[in-house]
mmCIF file of C-alpha atoms and ligand atoms in Angstrom:
data_model
loop_
_atom_site.group_PDB
_atom_site.id
_atom_site.type_symbol
_atom_site.label_atom_id
_atom_site.label_comp_id
_atom_site.label_asym_id
_atom_site.label_seq_id
_atom_site.Cartn_x
_atom_site.Cartn_y
_atom_site.Cartn_z
ATOM 1 C CA MET A 432 23.607 -24.629 2.868
ATOM 2 C CA SER A 433 20.959 -25.344 5.356
ATOM 3 C CA ALA A 434 17.494 -27.190 3.189
ATOM 4 C CA LEU A 435 14.995 -24.757 1.483
ATOM 5 C CA ARG A 436 11.691 -24.489 2.289
ATOM 6 C CA HIS A 437 9.560 -24.612 -0.327
ATOM 7 C CA VAL A 438 5.503 -22.771 1.343
ATOM 8 C CA THR A 439 2.291 -22.818 -0.969
ATOM 9 C CA VAL A 440 -0.334 -20.252 -1.681
ATOM 10 C CA PRO A 441 -3.263 -22.758 -2.085
ATOM 11 C CA LEU A 442 -5.475 -20.170 -4.436
ATOM 12 C CA GLY A 443 -6.463 -23.275 -5.784
ATOM 13 C CA THR A 444 -5.676 -22.648 -10.488
ATOM 14 C CA ARG A 445 -3.736 -20.050 -9.687
ATOM 15 C CA ALA A 446 -1.196 -21.380 -6.330
ATOM 16 C CA TYR A 447 2.343 -20.632 -5.745
ATOM 17 C CA GLU A 448 4.810 -21.457 -4.729
ATOM 18 C CA VAL A 449 7.521 -19.470 -2.258
ATOM 19 C CA ILE A 450 11.211 -21.069 -2.081
ATOM 20 C CA VAL A 451 12.944 -19.875 1.364
ATOM 21 C CA GLY A 452 16.568 -20.121 1.842
ATOM 22 C CA ARG A 453 19.787 -19.342 1.298
ATOM 23 C CA GLY A 454 20.756 -19.994 -2.056
ATOM 24 C CA ALA A 455 16.902 -20.440 -2.766
ATOM 25 C CA ILE A 456 17.987 -17.552 -5.857
ATOM 26 C CA ASP A 457 19.234 -21.359 -7.597
ATOM 27 C CA GLN A 458 15.505 -22.593 -8.347
ATOM 28 C CA LEU A 459 14.621 -19.245 -9.930
ATOM 29 C CA ASP A 460 13.328 -21.603 -13.593
ATOM 30 C CA ARG A 461 11.247 -24.082 -11.290
ATOM 31 C CA VAL A 462 8.817 -20.580 -10.441
ATOM 32 C CA ILE A 463 9.537 -19.503 -13.758
ATOM 33 C CA PRO A 464 6.327 -20.250 -15.548
ATOM 34 C CA GLU A 465 7.338 -22.887 -18.230
ATOM 35 C CA HIS A 466 6.103 -20.870 -21.681
ATOM 36 C CA ALA A 467 7.902 -18.056 -21.243
ATOM 37 C CA ARG A 468 10.644 -16.759 -24.076
ATOM 38 C CA ARG A 469 11.241 -13.816 -22.832
ATOM 39 C CA ALA A 470 11.470 -12.054 -18.907
ATOM 40 C CA ALA A 471 11.536 -8.461 -17.994
ATOM 41 C CA VAL A 472 13.891 -7.944 -14.977
ATOM 42 C CA VAL A 473 12.826 -4.891 -12.850
ATOM 43 C CA THR A 474 15.110 -3.855 -10.168
ATOM 44 C CA GLN A 475 16.821 -0.417 -8.594
ATOM 45 C CA ALA A 476 20.918 -0.277 -8.486
ATOM 46 C CA GLU A 477 20.804 -0.554 -4.927
ATOM 47 C CA VAL A 478 20.089 -3.841 -4.958
ATOM 48 C CA PRO A 479 22.939 -6.180 -5.438
ATOM 49 C CA VAL A 480 21.073 -9.055 -6.148
ATOM 50 C CA GLU A 481 22.042 -10.527 -9.603
ATOM 51 C CA VAL A 482 19.125 -13.044 -11.500
ATOM 52 C CA VAL A 483 19.793 -15.252 -14.335
ATOM 53 C CA PRO A 484 16.640 -16.399 -15.424
ATOM 54 C CA GLY A 485 18.002 -18.627 -18.243
ATOM 55 C CA ILE A 486 16.130 -17.188 -20.752
ATOM 56 C CA ASP A 487 16.594 -14.137 -23.016
ATOM 57 C CA HIS A 488 15.411 -11.208 -20.300
ATOM 58 C CA GLU A 489 15.810 -7.503 -19.633
ATOM 59 C CA ARG A 490 17.020 -5.209 -17.408
ATOM 60 C CA PHE A 491 14.629 -2.427 -15.961
ATOM 61 C CA VAL A 492 15.989 -0.049 -13.264
ATOM 62 C CA ILE A 493 13.513 2.270 -11.539
ATOM 63 C CA GLY A 494 14.586 4.764 -8.388
ATOM 64 C CA SER A 495 14.323 4.021 -5.522
ATOM 65 C CA GLY A 496 11.905 5.928 -2.452
ATOM 66 C CA GLU A 497 8.231 6.239 -2.639
ATOM 67 C CA GLN A 498 8.446 9.558 -5.327
ATOM 68 C CA HIS A 499 9.654 6.616 -8.040
ATOM 69 C CA LYS A 500 6.328 4.165 -6.565
ATOM 70 C CA SER A 501 4.642 5.957 -9.424
ATOM 71 C CA LEU A 502 2.193 5.807 -13.097
ATOM 72 C CA ASP A 503 5.570 7.361 -14.873
ATOM 73 C CA THR A 504 8.199 4.400 -13.641
ATOM 74 C CA VAL A 505 4.685 1.823 -15.071
ATOM 75 C CA ALA A 506 4.804 3.775 -17.665
ATOM 76 C CA ASP A 507 8.078 3.795 -18.536
ATOM 77 C CA LEU A 508 8.611 0.442 -17.978
ATOM 78 C CA CYS A 509 5.328 -0.697 -20.014
ATOM 79 C CA ARG A 510 6.975 1.750 -22.479
ATOM 80 C CA GLY A 511 9.880 -0.875 -22.074
ATOM 81 C CA PHE A 512 8.087 -4.337 -22.305
ATOM 82 C CA ALA A 513 6.738 -2.999 -25.700
ATOM 83 C CA ARG A 514 9.643 -2.202 -26.970
ATOM 84 C CA MET A 515 11.283 -5.635 -26.008
ATOM 85 C CA GLY A 516 7.960 -7.139 -27.531
ATOM 86 C CA LEU A 517 6.976 -8.753 -24.389
ATOM 87 C CA THR A 518 3.566 -10.923 -24.246
ATOM 88 C CA ARG A 519 1.700 -12.934 -22.331
ATOM 89 C CA ASN A 520 3.371 -15.801 -23.019
ATOM 90 C CA ASP A 521 6.385 -13.890 -21.487
ATOM 91 C CA VAL A 522 7.469 -12.700 -17.266
ATOM 92 C CA VAL A 523 8.101 -10.296 -15.843
ATOM 93 C CA ILE A 524 10.478 -10.785 -12.850
ATOM 94 C CA GLY A 525 10.274 -8.384 -9.418
ATOM 95 C CA VAL A 526 13.442 -8.014 -8.225
ATOM 96 C CA GLY A 527 13.929 -5.835 -4.843
ATOM 97 C CA GLY A 528 12.266 -4.892 -1.970
ATOM 98 C CA GLY A 529 8.194 -4.282 -1.329
ATOM 99 C CA MET A 530 8.723 -1.140 -3.731
ATOM 100 C CA VAL A 531 10.185 -2.336 -6.399
ATOM 101 C CA THR A 532 7.392 -6.356 -6.371
ATOM 102 C CA ASP A 533 4.559 -3.641 -6.005
ATOM 103 C CA VAL A 534 5.130 -1.868 -8.769
ATOM 104 C CA ALA A 535 6.769 -4.385 -11.283
ATOM 105 C CA GLY A 536 3.336 -6.424 -10.608
ATOM 106 C CA PHE A 537 1.474 -3.774 -11.041
ATOM 107 C CA ALA A 538 3.204 -3.210 -14.674
ATOM 108 C CA ALA A 539 2.587 -6.476 -15.090
ATOM 109 C CA ALA A 540 -0.781 -6.449 -14.238
ATOM 110 C CA ALA A 541 -1.409 -4.429 -16.685
ATOM 111 C CA TYR A 542 1.025 -4.901 -19.197
ATOM 112 C CA HIS A 543 -1.432 -6.781 -21.968
ATOM 113 C CA ARG A 544 -3.307 -6.797 -19.695
ATOM 114 C CA GLY A 545 -1.611 -9.263 -17.153
ATOM 115 C CA VAL A 546 1.571 -10.634 -17.745
ATOM 116 C CA PRO A 547 3.450 -13.407 -16.007
ATOM 117 C CA VAL A 548 5.269 -12.152 -12.561
ATOM 118 C CA VAL A 549 7.908 -13.743 -10.655
ATOM 119 C CA HIS A 550 8.866 -11.538 -7.430
ATOM 120 C CA VAL A 551 12.648 -12.137 -5.899
ATOM 121 C CA ALA A 552 12.451 -10.260 -2.608
ATOM 122 C CA THR A 553 15.511 -9.260 -1.200
ATOM 123 C CA THR A 554 14.146 -7.198 1.504
ATOM 124 C CA LEU A 555 13.192 -9.196 5.130
ATOM 125 C CA LEU A 556 10.347 -6.704 5.018
ATOM 126 C CA GLY A 557 9.305 -8.145 1.185
ATOM 127 C CA MET A 558 10.229 -12.008 2.137
ATOM 128 C CA VAL A 559 7.641 -11.956 4.730
ATOM 129 C CA ASP A 560 4.886 -9.246 3.701
ATOM 130 C CA ALA A 561 5.081 -7.053 0.914
ATOM 131 C CA ALA A 562 6.059 -10.069 -2.451
ATOM 132 C CA ILE A 563 3.289 -12.638 -0.725
ATOM 133 C CA GLY A 564 -0.138 -12.581 -1.509
ATOM 134 C CA GLY A 565 -0.907 -10.530 -4.610
ATOM 135 C CA LYS A 566 -0.936 -6.878 -3.608
ATOM 136 C CA THR A 567 0.276 -4.300 -6.364
ATOM 137 C CA GLY A 568 -0.149 -0.868 -6.604
ATOM 138 C CA VAL A 569 1.816 2.545 -6.484
ATOM 139 C CA ASN A 570 1.280 6.316 -4.771
ATOM 140 C CA LEU A 571 -0.122 9.305 -6.247
ATOM 141 C CA PRO A 572 0.204 12.909 -4.969
ATOM 142 C CA GLU A 573 -2.624 12.519 -2.993
ATOM 143 C CA GLY A 574 -1.917 9.370 -1.176
ATOM 144 C CA LYS A 575 0.328 5.662 -1.188
ATOM 145 C CA ASN A 576 -0.561 2.898 -3.050
ATOM 146 C CA LEU A 577 -4.097 4.338 -3.966
ATOM 147 C CA VAL A 578 -3.098 2.871 -7.666
ATOM 148 C CA GLY A 579 -3.312 -0.102 -8.097
ATOM 149 C CA ALA A 580 -4.558 -4.587 -9.168
ATOM 150 C CA PHE A 581 -4.642 -7.405 -6.750
ATOM 151 C CA TRP A 582 -1.629 -9.711 -9.151
ATOM 152 C CA GLN A 583 -0.701 -12.803 -7.929
ATOM 153 C CA PRO A 584 2.513 -13.955 -8.819
ATOM 154 C CA SER A 585 3.710 -17.708 -10.326
ATOM 155 C CA GLY A 586 5.960 -17.980 -7.615
ATOM 156 C CA VAL A 587 7.947 -16.084 -5.277
ATOM 157 C CA ILE A 588 12.068 -16.685 -4.018
ATOM 158 C CA CYS A 589 13.606 -15.420 -0.660
ATOM 159 C CA ASP A 590 17.001 -15.783 -1.090
ATOM 160 C CA LEU A 591 18.400 -15.223 3.098
ATOM 161 C CA ASP A 592 21.962 -14.089 1.232
ATOM 162 C CA ALA A 593 20.484 -11.115 0.639
ATOM 163 C CA LEU A 594 19.352 -9.858 3.898
ATOM 164 C CA ASP A 595 23.853 -10.014 4.253
ATOM 165 C CA THR A 596 23.998 -5.996 2.487
ATOM 166 C CA LEU A 597 20.249 -4.697 3.748
ATOM 167 C CA PRO A 598 20.959 -1.994 5.293
ATOM 168 C CA GLU A 599 20.810 -2.204 9.645
ATOM 169 C CA ARG A 600 17.420 -0.090 9.100
ATOM 170 C CA GLU A 601 15.553 -1.647 6.316
ATOM 171 C CA MET A 602 16.634 -5.083 8.807
ATOM 172 C CA ARG A 603 14.466 -3.344 11.600
ATOM 173 C CA CYS A 604 11.935 -2.423 9.336
ATOM 174 C CA GLY A 605 11.131 -5.794 7.930
ATOM 175 C CA LEU A 606 11.813 -6.864 12.148
ATOM 176 C CA GLY A 607 8.970 -4.798 12.892
ATOM 177 C CA GLU A 608 6.198 -6.266 9.891
ATOM 178 C CA MET A 609 7.814 -9.743 11.232
ATOM 179 C CA ALA A 610 7.221 -9.162 15.416
ATOM 180 C CA LYS A 611 2.912 -9.004 14.643
ATOM 181 C CA TYR A 612 2.909 -12.615 13.332
ATOM 182 C CA HIS A 613 4.340 -13.630 16.313
ATOM 183 C CA PHE A 614 0.631 -12.656 17.533
ATOM 184 C CA LEU A 615 -1.440 -14.215 14.628
ATOM 185 C CA THR A 616 -0.958 -18.118 15.442
ATOM 186 C CA GLY A 617 -0.874 -19.762 19.087
ATOM 187 C CA ASP A 618 2.674 -21.096 17.470
ATOM 188 C CA ASP A 619 6.479 -19.952 19.023
ATOM 189 C CA LEU A 620 8.482 -18.400 16.006
ATOM 190 C CA LEU A 621 10.795 -17.819 18.650
ATOM 191 C CA ALA A 622 11.334 -21.516 19.076
ATOM 192 C CA LEU A 623 12.820 -21.166 15.348
ATOM 193 C CA ASP A 624 16.503 -20.001 13.456
ATOM 194 C CA LEU A 625 15.353 -17.388 10.832
ATOM 195 C CA THR A 626 14.554 -19.476 7.683
ATOM 196 C CA ASP A 627 12.121 -21.556 9.311
ATOM 197 C CA ARG A 628 10.869 -18.718 10.577
ATOM 198 C CA ILE A 629 10.775 -16.934 7.140
ATOM 199 C CA ALA A 630 9.149 -19.628 6.349
ATOM 200 C CA ARG A 631 6.164 -19.559 8.729
ATOM 201 C CA CYS A 632 5.481 -16.220 8.475
ATOM 202 C CA VAL A 633 4.916 -16.706 4.844
ATOM 203 C CA GLU A 634 2.790 -19.732 5.455
ATOM 204 C CA ILE A 635 0.759 -17.955 7.458
ATOM 205 C CA LYS A 636 -0.082 -14.920 5.293
ATOM 206 C CA ALA A 637 -0.466 -17.766 2.654
ATOM 207 C CA GLU A 638 -3.232 -18.749 4.654
ATOM 208 C CA VAL A 639 -4.697 -15.808 5.608
ATOM 209 C CA VAL A 640 -4.639 -14.511 1.829
ATOM 210 C CA ALA A 641 -6.204 -17.656 0.211
ATOM 211 C CA ALA A 642 -9.271 -17.273 2.834
ATOM 212 C CA ASP A 643 -10.160 -13.409 2.043
ATOM 213 C CA GLU A 644 -7.598 -12.348 -1.507
ATOM 214 C CA ARG A 645 -9.125 -9.688 -1.716
ATOM 215 C CA GLU A 646 -9.371 -7.980 1.558
ATOM 216 C CA GLY A 647 -13.354 -7.821 2.555
ATOM 217 C CA GLY A 648 -12.591 -9.114 6.198
ATOM 218 C CA ARG A 649 -10.268 -11.811 7.689
ATOM 219 C CA ARG A 650 -7.061 -9.741 5.758
ATOM 220 C CA ALA A 651 -7.806 -7.134 7.859
ATOM 221 C CA ILE A 652 -5.895 -9.317 10.438
ATOM 222 C CA LEU A 653 -2.787 -8.119 8.751
ATOM 223 C CA ASN A 654 -2.358 -5.034 10.043
ATOM 224 C CA TYR A 655 -2.127 -5.482 12.998
ATOM 225 C CA GLY A 656 -0.111 -2.759 15.051
ATOM 226 C CA HIS A 657 -0.929 -0.746 12.052
ATOM 227 C CA THR A 658 -3.709 2.137 12.790
ATOM 228 C CA LEU A 659 -1.554 3.746 15.283
ATOM 229 C CA ALA A 660 1.225 3.512 13.036
ATOM 230 C CA HIS A 661 -0.127 5.048 10.072
ATOM 231 C CA ALA A 662 -1.191 7.407 12.386
ATOM 232 C CA LEU A 663 3.044 8.036 13.585
ATOM 233 C CA GLU A 664 4.089 7.630 9.926
ATOM 234 C CA ILE A 665 2.461 11.274 9.561
ATOM 235 C CA ALA A 666 1.834 12.806 12.541
ATOM 236 C CA THR A 667 6.428 11.995 12.647
ATOM 237 C CA GLU A 668 6.120 13.225 8.779
ATOM 238 C CA HIS A 669 8.228 9.738 8.017
ATOM 239 C CA ARG A 670 11.060 10.218 10.311
ATOM 240 C CA LEU A 671 9.572 6.910 11.597
ATOM 241 C CA ALA A 672 10.141 4.407 8.892
ATOM 242 C CA HIS A 673 6.751 1.880 8.519
ATOM 243 C CA GLY A 674 7.958 -0.453 10.183
ATOM 244 C CA GLU A 675 9.636 1.255 13.075
ATOM 245 C CA ALA A 676 6.268 2.805 13.193
ATOM 246 C CA VAL A 677 4.546 -0.620 13.530
ATOM 247 C CA ALA A 678 6.544 -2.173 17.116
ATOM 248 C CA ILE A 679 5.456 0.912 18.461
ATOM 249 C CA GLY A 680 1.983 0.178 17.146
ATOM 250 C CA LEU A 681 2.125 -3.719 17.940
ATOM 251 C CA ILE A 682 2.377 -2.971 21.704
ATOM 252 C CA PHE A 683 -0.358 0.010 21.502
ATOM 253 C CA ALA A 684 -2.576 -2.771 20.113
ATOM 254 C CA ALA A 685 -1.635 -4.501 23.125
ATOM 255 C CA HIS A 686 -1.738 -2.210 25.626
ATOM 256 C CA LEU A 687 -5.181 -1.617 24.333
ATOM 257 C CA ALA A 688 -6.736 -5.000 24.492
ATOM 258 C CA ASP A 689 -5.224 -5.032 28.208
ATOM 259 C CA VAL A 690 -7.455 -1.792 29.010
ATOM 260 C CA LEU A 691 -10.321 -3.384 27.209
ATOM 261 C CA GLY A 692 -10.008 -6.305 29.494
ATOM 262 C CA ARG A 693 -9.385 -8.785 25.475
ATOM 263 C CA ILE A 694 -6.190 -9.540 27.455
ATOM 264 C CA PRO A 695 -4.416 -10.386 30.585
ATOM 265 C CA ALA A 696 -1.550 -8.043 31.882
ATOM 266 C CA GLU A 697 1.001 -10.923 30.717
ATOM 267 C CA ARG A 698 -0.023 -10.933 27.101
ATOM 268 C CA VAL A 699 1.720 -7.889 27.037
ATOM 269 C CA ASP A 700 4.725 -8.345 28.154
ATOM 270 C CA GLU A 701 5.076 -11.163 25.839
ATOM 271 C CA HIS A 702 4.713 -8.723 23.138
ATOM 272 C CA LEU A 703 7.366 -6.274 25.093
ATOM 273 C CA ALA A 704 9.699 -9.856 25.284
ATOM 274 C CA VAL A 705 9.515 -9.909 20.935
ATOM 275 C CA VAL A 706 8.583 -6.571 19.724
ATOM 276 C CA ALA A 707 11.708 -4.790 22.587
ATOM 277 C CA ASP A 708 13.854 -7.710 24.051
ATOM 278 C CA GLU A 709 13.740 -10.266 20.572
ATOM 279 C CA TYR A 710 14.224 -7.612 17.681
ATOM 280 C CA GLY A 711 15.573 -4.433 19.785
ATOM 281 C CA LEU A 712 12.790 -1.847 18.991
ATOM 282 C CA ALA A 713 11.862 1.352 20.222
ATOM 283 C CA THR A 714 8.656 0.834 21.857
ATOM 284 C CA ASP A 715 7.828 4.184 23.631
ATOM 285 C CA ILE A 716 5.580 6.604 20.610
ATOM 286 C CA PRO A 717 8.626 9.352 19.731
ATOM 287 C CA PRO A 718 8.563 12.863 22.433
ATOM 288 C CA GLY A 719 5.865 15.806 20.727
ATOM 289 C CA LEU A 720 4.019 13.994 19.749
ATOM 290 C CA ASP A 721 -0.136 15.280 20.981
ATOM 291 C CA PRO A 722 -2.420 12.117 21.434
ATOM 292 C CA ALA A 723 -5.499 13.612 20.584
ATOM 293 C CA THR A 724 -4.183 14.840 17.441
ATOM 294 C CA LEU A 725 -2.978 10.495 16.636
ATOM 295 C CA VAL A 726 -6.764 9.772 17.428
ATOM 296 C CA GLY A 727 -7.890 12.956 15.115
ATOM 297 C CA LEU A 728 -5.630 10.955 12.485
ATOM 298 C CA MET A 729 -6.162 7.010 14.026
ATOM 299 C CA ARG A 730 -9.772 8.252 13.275
ATOM 300 C CA ARG A 731 -9.522 9.137 9.618
ATOM 301 C CA ASP A 732 -7.610 5.475 8.923
ATOM 302 C CA LYS A 733 -8.535 4.392 5.080
ATOM 303 C CA LYS A 734 -9.829 1.342 7.203
ATOM 304 C CA ALA A 735 -12.019 2.376 9.947
ATOM 305 C CA LEU A 736 -15.408 2.261 8.540
ATOM 306 C CA ASP A 737 -16.468 2.779 11.827
ATOM 307 C CA GLY A 738 -15.639 4.530 14.430
ATOM 308 C CA LEU A 739 -11.975 3.568 15.691
ATOM 309 C CA THR A 740 -11.348 0.401 14.436
ATOM 310 C CA PHE A 741 -8.381 -1.428 15.501
ATOM 311 C CA VAL A 742 -7.158 -4.954 15.042
ATOM 312 C CA LEU A 743 -7.016 -5.945 18.512
ATOM 313 C CA ASP A 744 -5.939 -9.973 19.722
ATOM 314 C CA GLY A 745 -8.657 -11.464 22.065
ATOM 315 C CA PRO A 746 -9.102 -14.336 24.145
ATOM 316 C CA THR A 747 -10.394 -16.304 20.417
ATOM 317 C CA GLY A 748 -6.987 -14.649 18.369
ATOM 318 C CA VAL A 749 -6.698 -11.470 16.643
ATOM 319 C CA ASP A 750 -9.747 -9.668 15.070
ATOM 320 C CA VAL A 751 -11.359 -6.561 13.947
ATOM 321 C CA VAL A 752 -12.942 -4.857 16.275
ATOM 322 C CA ALA A 753 -14.624 -2.014 15.437
ATOM 323 C CA ASP A 754 -16.349 1.359 17.535
ATOM 324 C CA VAL A 755 -13.955 1.238 20.589
ATOM 325 C CA ASN A 756 -13.853 4.485 22.918
ATOM 326 C CA GLU A 757 -12.103 7.567 22.519
ATOM 327 C CA ARG A 758 -11.125 6.745 26.576
ATOM 328 C CA PRO A 759 -9.497 3.277 26.622
ATOM 329 C CA VAL A 760 -7.667 4.667 23.591
ATOM 330 C CA LEU A 761 -6.238 7.940 25.439
ATOM 331 C CA THR A 762 -5.510 5.392 28.640
ATOM 332 C CA ALA A 763 -3.312 3.365 26.562
ATOM 333 C CA LEU A 764 -1.514 5.722 24.125
ATOM 334 C CA ALA A 765 -0.878 7.464 27.694
ATOM 335 C CA ARG A 766 1.269 4.124 29.452
ATOM 336 C CA MET A 767 3.256 4.441 25.837
ATOM 337 C CA MET A 768 4.534 8.402 25.856
ATOM 338 C CA PRO A 769 7.628 9.562 26.946
HETATM 339 N N1 NAD B 1176 1.895 -5.343 -1.530
HETATM 340 C C1 NAD B 1176 1.900 -5.938 -0.436
HETATM 341 O O1 NAD B 1176 1.588 -6.097 0.343
HETATM 342 C C2 NAD B 1176 2.038 -4.618 0.643
HETATM 343 C C3 NAD B 1176 3.617 -4.943 1.933
HETATM 344 C C4 NAD B 1176 4.016 -4.215 2.938
HETATM 345 C C5 NAD B 1176 4.700 -3.033 2.072
HETATM 346 N N2 NAD B 1176 4.315 -2.843 0.995
HETATM 347 C C6 NAD B 1176 5.634 -1.842 0.442
HETATM 348 O O2 NAD B 1176 6.884 -2.426 0.476
HETATM 349 C C7 NAD B 1176 7.504 -0.557 0.150
HETATM 350 C C8 NAD B 1176 8.655 -1.513 1.100
HETATM 351 O O3 NAD B 1176 9.623 -2.260 0.890
HETATM 352 P P1 NAD B 1176 11.018 -1.901 1.767
HETATM 353 O O4 NAD B 1176 10.875 -2.153 2.852
HETATM 354 O O5 NAD B 1176 11.521 -3.647 1.430
HETATM 355 O O6 NAD B 1176 11.459 -1.039 1.112
HETATM 356 P P2 NAD B 1176 11.985 -0.814 -0.470
HETATM 357 O O7 NAD B 1176 11.942 -2.081 -0.991
HETATM 358 O O8 NAD B 1176 12.143 0.906 -0.712
HETATM 359 O O9 NAD B 1176 13.559 -1.273 -0.287
HETATM 360 C C9 NAD B 1176 14.628 -0.493 0.738
HETATM 361 C C10 NAD B 1176 15.813 0.172 0.413
HETATM 362 O O10 NAD B 1176 16.832 -1.048 0.161
HETATM 363 C C11 NAD B 1176 17.795 -1.273 -0.872
HETATM 364 N N3 NAD B 1176 17.490 -3.091 -1.061
HETATM 365 C C12 NAD B 1176 16.718 -4.203 -1.995
HETATM 366 N N4 NAD B 1176 17.322 -4.853 -1.505
HETATM 367 C C13 NAD B 1176 18.830 -5.346 -0.964
HETATM 368 C C14 NAD B 1176 19.656 -5.632 -0.228
HETATM 369 N N5 NAD B 1176 19.075 -6.764 -0.305
HETATM 370 N N6 NAD B 1176 21.088 -5.093 -0.251
HETATM 371 C C15 NAD B 1176 20.683 -3.867 0.144
HETATM 372 N N7 NAD B 1176 19.956 -3.157 -0.329
HETATM 373 C C16 NAD B 1176 18.841 -3.228 -0.659
HETATM 374 C C17 NAD B 1176 16.143 -1.048 -1.900
HETATM 375 O O11 NAD B 1176 16.742 -0.647 -2.883
HETATM 376 C C18 NAD B 1176 15.582 0.434 -0.953
HETATM 377 O O12 NAD B 1176 16.585 1.606 -1.641
HETATM 378 C C19 NAD B 1176 6.341 0.539 0.839
HETATM 379 O O13 NAD B 1176 6.127 0.706 -0.329
HETATM 380 C C20 NAD B 1176 5.475 -0.566 0.589
HETATM 381 O O14 NAD B 1176 3.923 0.462 0.514
HETATM 382 C C21 NAD B 1176 3.793 -3.771 0.092
#
């Protein structure tokens, strides 16, 4: 077994540890709060990861798919927690991908006005993104992630053994999200093996979250590639999964930064080398989509407070750029149309 990596999310008295590597699940009791006497384990039928919390526990299985990421599911969980007599001295353990950790995290934040939660991330996306940073929430019929809370976990386990059973498309989605970290700092993630690469992604996210826990500014850079990605998800009626859309969004962001003169053309090639060559992700805009429609959708992006707003690479790194003109956006899109 290769050595485990321990990354700290530095949030003062709420700092916590993320343990990354094959076999990391054996360290679960390290991240369960000492006082916890009982655990509510929240998971899905498809998640083949067994957890043994070492304390009295009950298992709650929630449905798969975004339609189950709902207030109804949270209500069912909280009622289950009440029936088992869970208290603030106990712990909720979310075992699954981003859907489970978002729902379990939100139920933990709301039940008894907040009980500790530990995440066992079982998808690549969960490991490098969803389980880290304390954003929790559920969907409403009116939109995704509209109800939620910031609720930091007491610790996170990222056991790479879980990835062995992950369906190929889910793995691709995680790689799309992972690709963005290659451009957020100067370091060469390609030089690292998968354990070290995941640990470094966690560390980068941890640094950004520590600097801006509640997304007042800096945390927005984690949305690199996401403005076009959200538009593509809507325009394709979610035929493109989130991570697949982010992959295309990253290449678009590079082209746009190039068109705006913020980066040299070789930097676009570096994006393609990671997204297409290393991770094998598709980078063209799917056929049949109208650029004007995509621009309209990007204008409505919830992060776009000031005209067309993008997270773009530039001479001083990745940053938020507001009020971008439509013409360069269309030029960058044209480079990616089939
Ligand atoms: N909180 C955040 O900061 C944040 C960030 C990014 C995404 N998210 C949320 O995360 C969700 C997406 O998460 P996801 O991509 O992990 O998908 P997911 O949690 O929906 O999991 C995808 C599928 O894989 C299954 N699965 C999970 N682990 C498995 C394993 N080891 N082996 C086999 N199957 C397994 C699940 O049961 C599910 O059917 C979205 O709801 C998104 O909004 C949250």
